Each structure stands twice: as C-alpha cells, then as structure tokens.
Amino acid sequence: MTFSAALDVLLSGAPPCADALAALIACGDTDAPSLYAAADQVRVATVGNEVHLRGLLEFSNTCRRNCDYCGLRRDNARVERYRLTPDEIIATACEAEKLGFPSLVMQSGEDLWFTGPRLAEIIRAIKGKTSLAITLSVGERDEADYRLWREAGADRYLLRIETTDPELFRRIHPDDDLEGRKACLLTLKRLGYQLGSGVMVGLPGQTPAALARDVLWLLDLGAEMLGVGPFIPHPETPLADAAGGTFDQALRLVAVLRLAFPYAHIPATTAMASLDPLGREKALQAGANVVMPAVTPTDRRALYALYPGKICLDDNARKCRGCIEARIRAIGRSVATGPGHVIRR
Ligand code: 5AD
Ligand code: SF4
C-alpha cells in the first residue's frame, strides 16, 4: 500500500488494517514528516495541548527474570542490586507530590520481596498521605496481588507486551511466556486498572508487519496508555551485539499509535530521549502527550540500567521537573495540573 493511501485509512476513522499500519511504520524519510504532522494534528484535536507529568520512581532493580535484552536480568552479576525501603518509597512519593507531580509511577524489576500485602501497605500509605494517582509497573504477578493493589488504591498498571510475535517473544524471554503475559494484561483490565502496554522497536528480526500486528493486538486489548521505545543493546546481556532500534523507528511508531488510538496517553519515553537529545520534544510533536521524569533518588539512578546511555543519572527530581517543564513550554505546550486519568469515551 502507498504511504498516502495508508494515511487515508488511518485518518478515515475506520478500523486500521495491518497493511496500512505496516506501510506507515515502514515509511521513508520523505514521508515521515507528513506522518508526524498528521499525528500531531490528531493529538491536538483529541487530548489537546496539555502534557501530563508522571514522576517515575524506580524503587527496586532486583529481578527474578532473565529477559535477554535487559540490564537488570537476573544473571547480570555486574549490577549492584538495590531496594528502597517502604519508608523511603513513601517519603519519595510525598516529595514528588510537593514538586508538583500529580501522578506517580512505581516501577521495579520483578522483586518478590515486595509481596502482595507489603506493596499494598505502601500504596495505602501513599494514598493516605497524598492525592497522587498511582501507576504500578512491577511485572507479572498473581491475580490475588493485582487485586490487593487495586483495592489499596492503585489506579493504573503498565505492562508492556514487548512483542506479540510468539517466536520472537520466546527467543528474547528465556523464562517467560507470551500467553502468560497476555493473561496478566486481561486480568489487570478486568480488575479495573487503567491499562498501559507497549512494545520495544528494533528487536532482532522484528519486521514492520510484526509491529503492525502488535498495534492491532493492543487495539483489541483496549490499551489506554501506550509506551514504546527503541531497543538499546546492553553490553552485559545475550543481545549485546544486536543492532538495536533507532530513534526514527520509535518515532514512527509513536505517530502511528496516535493515529490508531486518538485518545490514549502516549509518553515520550526515556529510551527515546536517550537516543536523541531532543527526543522528548520530537515525540511530543509526533503524537505523544505524557512525560515521565525520574524521581528516583540520585544515588540509585545509575543502578536502574535497563539499557546503556540512560539520561539524567546525576540529576534529582526537582531539577528534572524543572527541566521538563521548560522543554514543554519551549515547544508551546502546557503542563497539565490534574491527575491525567485515561479518557474513556
Ligand atoms: N532497551 C530499551 N528498552 C528496554 N527495556 C528493558 N530493556 C531495554 C533495553 N535494553 C524496557 C522494556 C520494559 C521497560 C521497563 O523497559 O520494554 O518493559
Ligand atoms: Fe526484569 Fe523487567 Fe528487565 Fe525483564 S525487562 S529482566 S522483567 S526488569
């Protein structure tokens, strides 16, 4: 399908087809500016000019899994592991609210020290002391844990599917299973979480057609927040020598997701910003409407190394908050003050 026919399909309001999605995802440098402009126009008309800030608290880099792409994988003995105490987590959350973050993302490796009840208690404490919206991103767990956290007040959950290609998923996840991941997402949805998912771009052997199928699957799931980033090879992993994804590949997918999910929350991700100094601005101008600056204590930031070259490792939450706000204003956008719940129509 030609680029312009594919763009027409996405703008027609009809359900997108795999061919049109793949044509846009694979578009060349000549067509890309039109894709980004179309996504930007849809973004203004749907979610508007406000950019939502979520403070990202990376509270443990301990992980039971061994994903082949990730620097925190269990077998990487060269990373010093940390785990914030419940009191540190709660204090950082309060600090994030004081700095003007209406919403907090609590992310960690799959760390079972945080049992269902333990994490529920932390969530309840934060909810008692602040009016933060809370997003969890702690991986695959039992329904019972997901339920406890929801009952404790967690509003949202992020769990990327990474890829829906069964063969590719198996190849990069030695100890995980695509159907299990899908089941977790369905459970989270059923429990009433605002649901975020997404993929990595540039995985070994991943094709535009495979990414198009991912988009269709995410539509089917009813994902309401969509995080995408380029895969950045980490030297201490089995995929150290892989080619990795590019900024441009990720930007095309951000734009395509905005066209396919007009009302979704789409972040300009740290992985994108790590590959291009103006990455966040470019993503915000190609469909994104969310930024997630770290509020992780400075002395732990370098240890949360999913991939090399991650930015803002020497900064603190106050500095990141200020820097991001200035960047948002510089491109003529404003910072949202509300919690930025998903938009359900
Ligand atoms: N490059 C880019 N993104 C990565 N993630 C993990 N490892 C890498 C990497 N090497 C992403 C995954 C995961 C999220 C928390 O970080 O998509 O879901
Ligand atoms: Fe653990 Fe998540 Fe990294 Fe996989 S991607 S190794 S689950 S931190």
Short mmCIF file of C-alpha atoms and ligand atoms in Angstrom, two decimals, residues 60-74 81 108-110 138-140 162 173 175-176 181 200 304 306, ligand 2:
data_model
loop_
_atom_site.label_atom_id
_atom_site.label_comp_id
_atom_site.label_asym_id
_atom_site.label_seq_id
_atom_site.Cartn_x
_atom_site.Cartn_y
_atom_site.Cartn_z
CA SER A 60 13.99 -1.79 43.16
CA ASN A 61 16.32 -3.08 40.46
CA THR A 62 16.11 -6.64 41.78
CA CYS A 63 14.53 -9.01 39.28
CA ARG A 64 13.67 -12.70 39.18
CA ARG A 65 13.57 -12.76 35.37
CA ASN A 66 16.18 -13.09 32.71
CA CYS A 67 14.91 -11.13 29.71
CA ASP A 68 17.66 -11.27 27.09
CA TYR A 69 17.57 -7.52 26.38
CA CYS A 70 17.55 -6.08 29.88
CA GLY A 71 20.47 -4.91 32.01
CA LEU A 72 18.57 -5.85 35.17
CA ARG A 73 18.21 -9.50 34.16
CA ARG A 74 18.88 -11.94 36.99
CA ARG A 81 21.16 -4.50 43.37
CA SER A 108 10.69 -2.16 39.69
CA GLY A 109 12.09 -5.42 38.45
CA GLU A 110 10.05 -8.48 39.37
CA VAL A 138 6.16 -4.29 38.62
CA GLY A 139 5.68 -7.03 36.05
CA GLU A 140 3.79 -10.30 36.04
CA GLU A 162 7.13 -6.11 24.13
CA HIS A 173 12.35 -14.27 27.04
CA ASP A 175 11.81 -17.73 31.27
CA ASP A 176 8.60 -16.04 30.25
CA ARG A 181 1.85 -12.02 29.75
CA MET A 200 10.11 -2.25 22.01
CA TYR A 304 18.46 1.13 37.26
CA LEU A 306 17.79 -1.32 31.70
FE1 SF4 B 2 13.29 -7.96 34.86
FE2 SF4 B 2 11.67 -6.27 33.55
FE3 SF4 B 2 14.29 -6.37 32.98
FE4 SF4 B 2 12.71 -8.43 32.26
S1 SF4 B 2 12.58 -6.27 31.48
S2 SF4 B 2 14.73 -8.60 33.28
S3 SF4 B 2 11.26 -8.47 33.98
S4 SF4 B 2 13.40 -5.70 34.91
#
